[in-house]
mmCIF file of C-alpha atoms and ligand atoms in Angstrom:
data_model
loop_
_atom_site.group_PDB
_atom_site.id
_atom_site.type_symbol
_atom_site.label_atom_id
_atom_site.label_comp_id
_atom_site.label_asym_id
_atom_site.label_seq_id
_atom_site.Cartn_x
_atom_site.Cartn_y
_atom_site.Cartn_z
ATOM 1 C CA UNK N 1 3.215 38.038 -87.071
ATOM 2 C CA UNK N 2 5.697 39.890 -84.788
ATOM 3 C CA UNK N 3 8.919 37.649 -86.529
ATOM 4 C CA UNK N 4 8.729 39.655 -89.274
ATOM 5 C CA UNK N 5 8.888 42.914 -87.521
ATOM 6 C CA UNK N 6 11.929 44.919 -87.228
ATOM 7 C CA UNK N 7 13.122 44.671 -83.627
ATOM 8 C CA UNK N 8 15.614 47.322 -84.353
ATOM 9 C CA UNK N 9 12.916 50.195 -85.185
ATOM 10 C CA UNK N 10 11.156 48.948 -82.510
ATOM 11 C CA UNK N 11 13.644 49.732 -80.220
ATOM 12 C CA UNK N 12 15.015 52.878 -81.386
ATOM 13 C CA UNK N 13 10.948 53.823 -80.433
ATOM 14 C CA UNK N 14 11.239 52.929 -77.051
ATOM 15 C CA UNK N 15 14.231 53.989 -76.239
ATOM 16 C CA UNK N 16 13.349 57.791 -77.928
ATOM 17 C CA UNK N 17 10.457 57.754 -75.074
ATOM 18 C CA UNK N 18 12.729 57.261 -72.152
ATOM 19 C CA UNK N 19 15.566 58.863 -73.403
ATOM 20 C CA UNK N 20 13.352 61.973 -74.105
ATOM 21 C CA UNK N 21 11.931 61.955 -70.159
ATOM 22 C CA UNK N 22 15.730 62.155 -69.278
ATOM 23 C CA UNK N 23 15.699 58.456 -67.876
ATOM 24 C CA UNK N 24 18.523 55.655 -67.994
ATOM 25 C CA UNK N 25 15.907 53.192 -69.081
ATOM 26 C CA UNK N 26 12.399 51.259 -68.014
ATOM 27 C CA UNK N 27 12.043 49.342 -65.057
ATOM 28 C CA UNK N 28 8.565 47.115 -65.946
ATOM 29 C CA UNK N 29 7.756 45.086 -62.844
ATOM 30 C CA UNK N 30 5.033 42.899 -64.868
ATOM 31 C CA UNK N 31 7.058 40.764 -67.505
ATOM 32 C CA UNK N 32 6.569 37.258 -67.940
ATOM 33 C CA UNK N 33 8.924 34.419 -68.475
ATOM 34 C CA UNK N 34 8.323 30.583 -67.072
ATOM 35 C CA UNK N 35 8.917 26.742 -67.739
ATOM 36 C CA UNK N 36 8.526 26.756 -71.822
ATOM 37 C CA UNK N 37 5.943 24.470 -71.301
ATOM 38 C CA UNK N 38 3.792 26.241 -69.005
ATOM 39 C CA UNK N 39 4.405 28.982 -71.520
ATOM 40 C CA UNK N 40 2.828 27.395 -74.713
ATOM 41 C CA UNK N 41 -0.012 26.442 -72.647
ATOM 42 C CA UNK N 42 -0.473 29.968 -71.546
ATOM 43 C CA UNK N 43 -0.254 31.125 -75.538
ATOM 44 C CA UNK N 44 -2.790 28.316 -76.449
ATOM 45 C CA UNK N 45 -5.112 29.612 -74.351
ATOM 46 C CA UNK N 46 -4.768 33.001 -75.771
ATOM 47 C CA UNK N 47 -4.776 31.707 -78.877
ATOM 48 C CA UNK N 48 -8.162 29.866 -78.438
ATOM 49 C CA UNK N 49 -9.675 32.914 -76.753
ATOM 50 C CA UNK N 50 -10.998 34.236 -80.134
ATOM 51 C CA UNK N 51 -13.509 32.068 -80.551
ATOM 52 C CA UNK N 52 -14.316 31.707 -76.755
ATOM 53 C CA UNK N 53 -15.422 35.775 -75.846
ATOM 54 C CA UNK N 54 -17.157 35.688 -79.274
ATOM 55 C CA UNK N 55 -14.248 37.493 -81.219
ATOM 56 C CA UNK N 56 -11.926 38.963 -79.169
ATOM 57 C CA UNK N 57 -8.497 38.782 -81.155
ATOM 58 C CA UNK N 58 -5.400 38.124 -78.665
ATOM 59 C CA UNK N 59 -2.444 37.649 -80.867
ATOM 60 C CA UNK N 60 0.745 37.409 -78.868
ATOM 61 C CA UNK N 61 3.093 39.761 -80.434
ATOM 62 C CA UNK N 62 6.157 38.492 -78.683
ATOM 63 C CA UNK N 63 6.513 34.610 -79.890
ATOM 64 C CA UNK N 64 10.132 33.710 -79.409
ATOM 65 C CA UNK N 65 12.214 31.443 -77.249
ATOM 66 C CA UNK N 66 13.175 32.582 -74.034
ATOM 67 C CA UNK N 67 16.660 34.123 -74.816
ATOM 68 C CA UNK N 68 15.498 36.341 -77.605
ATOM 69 C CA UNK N 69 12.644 37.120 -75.614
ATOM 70 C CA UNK N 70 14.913 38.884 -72.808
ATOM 71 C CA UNK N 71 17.151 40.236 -75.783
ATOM 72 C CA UNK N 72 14.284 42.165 -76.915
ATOM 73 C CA UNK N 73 13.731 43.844 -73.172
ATOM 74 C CA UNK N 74 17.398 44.331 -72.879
ATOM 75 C CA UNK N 75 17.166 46.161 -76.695
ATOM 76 C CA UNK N 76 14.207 48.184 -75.507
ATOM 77 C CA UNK N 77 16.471 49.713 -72.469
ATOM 78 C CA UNK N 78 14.861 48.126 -69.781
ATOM 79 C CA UNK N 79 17.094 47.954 -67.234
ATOM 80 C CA UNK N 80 15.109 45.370 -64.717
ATOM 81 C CA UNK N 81 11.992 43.404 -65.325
ATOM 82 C CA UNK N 82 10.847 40.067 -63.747
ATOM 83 C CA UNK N 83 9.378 36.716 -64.174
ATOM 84 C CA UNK N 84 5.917 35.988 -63.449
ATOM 85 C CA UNK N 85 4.950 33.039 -63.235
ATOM 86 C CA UNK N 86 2.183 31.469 -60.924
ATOM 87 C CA UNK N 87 0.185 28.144 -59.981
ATOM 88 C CA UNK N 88 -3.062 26.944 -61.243
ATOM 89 C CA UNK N 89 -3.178 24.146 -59.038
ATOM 90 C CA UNK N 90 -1.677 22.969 -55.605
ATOM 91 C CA UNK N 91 1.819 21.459 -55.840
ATOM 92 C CA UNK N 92 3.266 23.214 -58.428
ATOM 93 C CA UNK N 93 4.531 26.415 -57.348
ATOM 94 C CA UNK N 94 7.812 25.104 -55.561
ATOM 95 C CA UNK N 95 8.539 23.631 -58.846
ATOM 96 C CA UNK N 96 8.272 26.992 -60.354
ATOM 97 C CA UNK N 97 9.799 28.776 -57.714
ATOM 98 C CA UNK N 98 12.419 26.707 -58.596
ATOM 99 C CA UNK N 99 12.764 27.349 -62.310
ATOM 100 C CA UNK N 100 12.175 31.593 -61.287
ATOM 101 C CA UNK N 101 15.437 31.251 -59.013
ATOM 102 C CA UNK N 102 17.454 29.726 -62.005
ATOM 103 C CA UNK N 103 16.343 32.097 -64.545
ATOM 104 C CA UNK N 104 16.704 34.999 -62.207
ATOM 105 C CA UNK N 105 20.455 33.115 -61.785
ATOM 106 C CA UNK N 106 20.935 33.627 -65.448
ATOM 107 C CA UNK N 107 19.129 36.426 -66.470
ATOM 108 C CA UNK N 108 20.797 39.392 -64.053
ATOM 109 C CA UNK N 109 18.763 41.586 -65.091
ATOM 110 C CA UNK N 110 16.096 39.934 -64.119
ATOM 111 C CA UNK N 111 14.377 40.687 -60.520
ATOM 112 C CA UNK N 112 13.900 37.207 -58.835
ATOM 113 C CA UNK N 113 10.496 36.462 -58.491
ATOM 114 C CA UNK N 114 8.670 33.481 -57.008
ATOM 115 C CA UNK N 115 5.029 32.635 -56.377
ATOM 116 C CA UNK N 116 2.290 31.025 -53.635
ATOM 117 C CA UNK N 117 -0.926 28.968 -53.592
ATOM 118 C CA UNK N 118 -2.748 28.493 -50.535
ATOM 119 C CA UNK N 119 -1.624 25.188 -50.019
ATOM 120 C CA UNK N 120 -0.017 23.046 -47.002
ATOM 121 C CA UNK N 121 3.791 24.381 -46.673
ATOM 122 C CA UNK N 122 3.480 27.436 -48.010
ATOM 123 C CA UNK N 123 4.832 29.390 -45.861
ATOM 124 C CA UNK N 124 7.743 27.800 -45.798
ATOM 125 C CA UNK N 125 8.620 27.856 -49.067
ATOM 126 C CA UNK N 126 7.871 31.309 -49.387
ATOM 127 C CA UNK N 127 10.462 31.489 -46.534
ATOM 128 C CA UNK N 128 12.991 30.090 -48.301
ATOM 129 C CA UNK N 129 12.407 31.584 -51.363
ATOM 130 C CA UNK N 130 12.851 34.951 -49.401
ATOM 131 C CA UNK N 131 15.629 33.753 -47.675
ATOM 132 C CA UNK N 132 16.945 32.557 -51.374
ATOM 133 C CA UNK N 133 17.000 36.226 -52.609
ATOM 134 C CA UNK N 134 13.455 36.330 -54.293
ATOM 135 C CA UNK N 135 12.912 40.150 -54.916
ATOM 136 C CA UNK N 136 8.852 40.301 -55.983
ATOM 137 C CA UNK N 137 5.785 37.744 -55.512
ATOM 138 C CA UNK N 138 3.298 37.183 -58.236
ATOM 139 C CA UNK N 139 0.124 35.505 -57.498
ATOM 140 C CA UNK N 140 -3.121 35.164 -59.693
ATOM 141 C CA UNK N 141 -6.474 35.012 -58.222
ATOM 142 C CA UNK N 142 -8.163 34.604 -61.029
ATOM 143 C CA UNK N 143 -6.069 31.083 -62.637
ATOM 144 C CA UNK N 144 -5.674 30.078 -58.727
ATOM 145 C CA UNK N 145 -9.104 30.310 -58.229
ATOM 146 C CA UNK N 146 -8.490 30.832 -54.865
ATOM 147 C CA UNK N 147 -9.001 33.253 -52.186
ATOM 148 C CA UNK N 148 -6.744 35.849 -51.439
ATOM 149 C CA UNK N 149 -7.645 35.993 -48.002
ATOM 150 C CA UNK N 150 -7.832 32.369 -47.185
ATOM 151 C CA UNK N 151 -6.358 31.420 -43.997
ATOM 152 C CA UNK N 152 -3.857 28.891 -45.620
ATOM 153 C CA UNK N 153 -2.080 32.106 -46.679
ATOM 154 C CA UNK N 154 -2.323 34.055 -43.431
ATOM 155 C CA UNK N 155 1.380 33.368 -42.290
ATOM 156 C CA UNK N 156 3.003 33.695 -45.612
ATOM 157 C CA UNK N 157 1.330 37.199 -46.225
ATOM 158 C CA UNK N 158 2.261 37.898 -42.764
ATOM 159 C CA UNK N 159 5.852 37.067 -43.868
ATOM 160 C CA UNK N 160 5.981 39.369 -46.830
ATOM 161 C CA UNK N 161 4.848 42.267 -44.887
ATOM 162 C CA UNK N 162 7.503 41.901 -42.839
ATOM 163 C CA UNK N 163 10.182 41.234 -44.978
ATOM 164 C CA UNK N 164 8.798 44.217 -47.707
ATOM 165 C CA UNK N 165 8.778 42.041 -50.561
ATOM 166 C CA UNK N 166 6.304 43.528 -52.906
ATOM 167 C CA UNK N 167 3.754 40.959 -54.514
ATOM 168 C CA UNK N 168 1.997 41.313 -57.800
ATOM 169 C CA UNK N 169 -1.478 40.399 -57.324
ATOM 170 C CA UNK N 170 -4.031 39.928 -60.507
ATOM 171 C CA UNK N 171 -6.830 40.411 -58.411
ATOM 172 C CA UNK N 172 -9.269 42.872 -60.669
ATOM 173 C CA UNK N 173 -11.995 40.728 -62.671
ATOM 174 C CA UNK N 174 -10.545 41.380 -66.158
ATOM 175 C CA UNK N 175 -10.069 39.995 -68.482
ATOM 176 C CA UNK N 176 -12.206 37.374 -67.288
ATOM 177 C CA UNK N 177 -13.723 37.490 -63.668
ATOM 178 C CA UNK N 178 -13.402 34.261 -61.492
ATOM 179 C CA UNK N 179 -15.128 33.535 -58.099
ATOM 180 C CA UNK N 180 -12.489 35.697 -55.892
ATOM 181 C CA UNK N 181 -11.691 38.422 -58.153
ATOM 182 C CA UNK N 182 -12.453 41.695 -57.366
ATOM 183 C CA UNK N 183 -11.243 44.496 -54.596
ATOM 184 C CA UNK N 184 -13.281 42.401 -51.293
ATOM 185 C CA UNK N 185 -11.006 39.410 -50.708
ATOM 186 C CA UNK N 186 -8.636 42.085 -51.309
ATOM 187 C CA UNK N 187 -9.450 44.446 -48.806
ATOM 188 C CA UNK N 188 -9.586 41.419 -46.322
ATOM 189 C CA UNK N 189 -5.908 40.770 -46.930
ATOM 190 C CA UNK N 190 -4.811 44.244 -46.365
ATOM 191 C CA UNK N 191 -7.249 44.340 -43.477
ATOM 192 C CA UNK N 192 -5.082 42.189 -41.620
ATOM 193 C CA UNK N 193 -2.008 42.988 -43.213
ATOM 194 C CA UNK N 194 -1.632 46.489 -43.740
ATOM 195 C CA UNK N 195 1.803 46.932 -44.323
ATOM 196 C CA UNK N 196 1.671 44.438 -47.143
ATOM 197 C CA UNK N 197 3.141 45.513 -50.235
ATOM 198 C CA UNK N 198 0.476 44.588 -52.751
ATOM 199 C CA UNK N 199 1.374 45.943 -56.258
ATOM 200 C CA UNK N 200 -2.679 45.430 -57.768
ATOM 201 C CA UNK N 201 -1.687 44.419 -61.126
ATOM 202 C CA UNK N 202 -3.524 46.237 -64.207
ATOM 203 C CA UNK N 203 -4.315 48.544 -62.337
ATOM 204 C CA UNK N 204 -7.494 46.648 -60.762
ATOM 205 C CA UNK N 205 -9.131 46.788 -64.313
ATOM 206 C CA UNK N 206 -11.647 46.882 -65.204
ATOM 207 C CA UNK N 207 -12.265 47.970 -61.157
ATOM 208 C CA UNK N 208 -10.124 50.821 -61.395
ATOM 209 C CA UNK N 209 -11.437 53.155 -58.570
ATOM 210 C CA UNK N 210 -12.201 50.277 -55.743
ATOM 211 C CA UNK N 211 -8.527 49.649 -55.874
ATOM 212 C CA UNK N 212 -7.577 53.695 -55.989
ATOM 213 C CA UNK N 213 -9.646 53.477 -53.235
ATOM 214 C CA UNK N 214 -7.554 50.747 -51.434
ATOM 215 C CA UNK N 215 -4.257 52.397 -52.846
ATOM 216 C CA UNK N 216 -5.051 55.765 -51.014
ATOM 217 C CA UNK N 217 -6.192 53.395 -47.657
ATOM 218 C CA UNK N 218 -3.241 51.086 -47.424
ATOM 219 C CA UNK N 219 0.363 53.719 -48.063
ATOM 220 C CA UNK N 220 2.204 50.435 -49.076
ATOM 221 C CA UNK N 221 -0.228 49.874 -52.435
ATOM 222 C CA UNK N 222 1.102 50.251 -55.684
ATOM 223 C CA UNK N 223 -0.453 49.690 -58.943
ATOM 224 C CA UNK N 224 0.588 48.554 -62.235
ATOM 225 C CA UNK N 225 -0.259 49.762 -65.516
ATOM 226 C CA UNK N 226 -0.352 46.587 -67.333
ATOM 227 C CA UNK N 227 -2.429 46.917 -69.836
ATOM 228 C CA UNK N 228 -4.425 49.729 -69.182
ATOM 229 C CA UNK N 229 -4.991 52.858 -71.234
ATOM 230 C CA UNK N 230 -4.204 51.105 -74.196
ATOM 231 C CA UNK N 231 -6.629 50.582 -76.985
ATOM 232 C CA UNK N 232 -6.639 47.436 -76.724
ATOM 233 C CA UNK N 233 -8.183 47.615 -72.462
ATOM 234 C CA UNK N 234 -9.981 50.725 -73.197
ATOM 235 C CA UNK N 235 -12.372 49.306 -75.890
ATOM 236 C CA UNK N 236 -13.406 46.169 -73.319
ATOM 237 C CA UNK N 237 -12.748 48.268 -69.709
ATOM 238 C CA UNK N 238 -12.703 51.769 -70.135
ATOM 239 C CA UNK N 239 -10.107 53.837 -67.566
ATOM 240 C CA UNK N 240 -13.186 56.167 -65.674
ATOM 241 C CA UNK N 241 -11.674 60.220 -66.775
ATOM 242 C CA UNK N 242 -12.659 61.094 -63.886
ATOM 243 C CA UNK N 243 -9.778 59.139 -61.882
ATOM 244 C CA UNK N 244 -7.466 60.938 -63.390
ATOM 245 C CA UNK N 245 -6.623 63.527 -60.488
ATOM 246 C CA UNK N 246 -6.407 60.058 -58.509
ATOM 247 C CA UNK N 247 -3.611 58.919 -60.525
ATOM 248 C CA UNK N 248 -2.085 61.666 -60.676
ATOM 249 C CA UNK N 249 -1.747 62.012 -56.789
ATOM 250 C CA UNK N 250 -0.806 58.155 -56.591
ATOM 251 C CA UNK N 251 1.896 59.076 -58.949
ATOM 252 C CA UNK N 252 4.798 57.868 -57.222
ATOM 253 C CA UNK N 253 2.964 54.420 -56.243
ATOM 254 C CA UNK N 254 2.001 53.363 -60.028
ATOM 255 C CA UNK N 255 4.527 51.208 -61.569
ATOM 256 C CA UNK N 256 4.953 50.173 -65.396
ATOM 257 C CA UNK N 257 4.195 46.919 -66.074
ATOM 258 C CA UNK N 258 3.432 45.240 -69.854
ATOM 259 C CA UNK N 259 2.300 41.984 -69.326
ATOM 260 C CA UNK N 260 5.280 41.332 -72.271
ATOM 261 C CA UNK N 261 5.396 39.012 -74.049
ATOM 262 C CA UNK N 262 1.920 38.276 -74.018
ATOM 263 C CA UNK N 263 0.496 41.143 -74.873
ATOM 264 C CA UNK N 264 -1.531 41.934 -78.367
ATOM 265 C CA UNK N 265 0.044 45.056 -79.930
ATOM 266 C CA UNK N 266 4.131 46.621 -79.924
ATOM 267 C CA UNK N 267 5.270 47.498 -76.665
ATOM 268 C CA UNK N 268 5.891 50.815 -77.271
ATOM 269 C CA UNK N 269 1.911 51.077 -77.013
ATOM 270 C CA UNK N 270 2.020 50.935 -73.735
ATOM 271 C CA UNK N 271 4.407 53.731 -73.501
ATOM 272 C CA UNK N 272 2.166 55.980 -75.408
ATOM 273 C CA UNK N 273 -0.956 55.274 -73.871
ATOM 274 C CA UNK N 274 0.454 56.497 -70.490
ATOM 275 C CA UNK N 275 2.109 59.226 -72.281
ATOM 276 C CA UNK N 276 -1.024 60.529 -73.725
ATOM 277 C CA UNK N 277 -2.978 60.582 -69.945
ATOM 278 C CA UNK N 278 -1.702 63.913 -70.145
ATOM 279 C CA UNK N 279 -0.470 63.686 -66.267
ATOM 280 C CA UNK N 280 2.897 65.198 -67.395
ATOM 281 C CA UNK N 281 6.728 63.998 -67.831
ATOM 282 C CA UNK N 282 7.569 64.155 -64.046
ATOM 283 C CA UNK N 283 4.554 61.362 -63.603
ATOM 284 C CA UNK N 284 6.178 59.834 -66.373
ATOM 285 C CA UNK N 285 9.932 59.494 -65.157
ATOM 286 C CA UNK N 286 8.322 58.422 -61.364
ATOM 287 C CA UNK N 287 5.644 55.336 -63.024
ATOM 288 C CA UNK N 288 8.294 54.465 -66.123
ATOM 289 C CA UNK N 289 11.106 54.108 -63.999
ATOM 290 C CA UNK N 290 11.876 55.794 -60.934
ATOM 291 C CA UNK N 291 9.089 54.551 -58.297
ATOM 292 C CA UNK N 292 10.390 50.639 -58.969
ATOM 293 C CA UNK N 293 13.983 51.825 -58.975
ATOM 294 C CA UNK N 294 13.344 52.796 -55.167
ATOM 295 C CA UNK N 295 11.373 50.037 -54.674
ATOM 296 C CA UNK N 296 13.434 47.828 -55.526
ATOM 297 C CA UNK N 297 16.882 49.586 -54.590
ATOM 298 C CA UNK N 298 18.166 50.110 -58.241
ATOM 299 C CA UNK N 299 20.486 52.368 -59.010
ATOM 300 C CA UNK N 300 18.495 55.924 -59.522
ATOM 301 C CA UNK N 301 18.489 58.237 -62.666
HETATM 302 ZN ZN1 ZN J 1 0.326 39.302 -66.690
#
């Protein structure tokens, strides 16, 4: 388990990657930290998955309490990561938004996030969670169960537009597909809001090119790497080779993201799976760093 391995070395691996692209650190824009309790849930249902998708191994390589879980981020030299967190139900994501405001208050580092559900009131919390400094949106199709395009959440995606706060949408069927995955409710969003700032998180996997095909529609798509290109993804959702020119001339909207802590191998993984695309260190400074430093106004390199 991941207690006994040496955070130290770890580090000193992560850090060599950036340092080596001439950066002053990561910016990942898909971290996750939430109410411990929501948290455990969310690690005994990875836990359990084993022996529900007939052997599919997801051990979380990042079990600690909250503080040493940001200690590790800050060790790794990333500079600004964020908290998502999101709803499975109506009713509870004011509560979270909540908790994301406080942790954002002492974590500064941390790039306040907040979340949605299409739900009576939503735009108004949304609102104020805007108005409250909230920096990125997540929000989860597939544990929402919801669609994206429902009306309920015409006026608050209407608001984020506006406003330019980027949201983190898992919207792509994997790991597991739910009734409104996939790029169609999707493309109904950005129909009618086509300034919206969706960052397609995983990169659409294991739908890869219907989102690159959205990404080179909409100019205000971005894409996240979470997850993909590393063993891990490629075994269950392989990245098509043949997307790779697509990537490469998306290059400044792809963003790191890690999915840390819950993911099942080191960080530094992630690193090298991007690093071994082959799409060259100048794609590499832009997706590891530089593209979420301009989005979200950090300091640049
Ligand atoms: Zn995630």
């Amino acid at each position: 388990m991941s207690d006994h391995r040496d955070t130290g070395a770890e580090a000193d691996d992560v850090r060599r990657f950036w340092k080596g692209l001439g950066l002053p650190g990561l910016v990942d824009v898909h971290t996750h930290f939430m109410p411990e309790r929501v948290l455990h849930k969310v690690w005994a249902y990875f836990d359990a998955l084993g022996p529900l998708t007939g052997g599919v191994e997801w051990p979380i390589t990042y079990r600690k309490e909250e503080g040493e879980r940001a200690a590790v981020l800050r060790a790794f030299g990333v500079r600004a990561f964020t908290a998502m967190l999101y709803p499975h139900k109506p009713g509870m994501a004011r509560w979270l938004n909540d908790w994301a405001a406080g942790f954002a208050g002492r974590t500064p580092d941390c790039l306040h996030t907040s979340t949605l559900f299409p739900e009576p009131g939503v735009a108004v919390y949304v609102r104020e969670a805007v108005e409250a400094g909230a920096r990125v949106f997540k929000a989860h199709v597939q544990v929402g169960a919801y669609d994206p395009a429902d009306e309920a959440l015409d006026a608050a995606w209407g608001l984020l537009a506006e406003a330019g706060v980027p949201v983190v949408i898992h919207c792509g069927s994997g790991p597991a597909p739910g009734k409104y995955t996939g790029p169609e409710p999707v493309a109904r969003v950005l129909a009618r809001h086509p300034r919206l700032r969706l960052v397609i998180a995983h990169l659409g996997m294991p739908e890869y090119e219907d989102f690159l095909d959205l990404a080179e529609r909409y100019g205000q798509v971005r894409l996240d790497t979470t997850m993909a290109f590393t063993d891990f993804s490629e075994r269950m959702a392989p990245f098509p080779r043949r997307a790779l020119p697509r990537l490469a001339a998306l290059g400044d909207r792809i963003l790191l993201g890690s999915d840390f802590p819950n993911i099942p191998y080191p960080y530094v993984h992630q690193l090298h799976a991007l690093e071994r695309l082959g799409l060259g260190e100048e794609w590499l400074r832009r997706v590891c760093h530089d593209n979420a430093a301009g989005l979200f106004g950090l300091s640049g390199r």
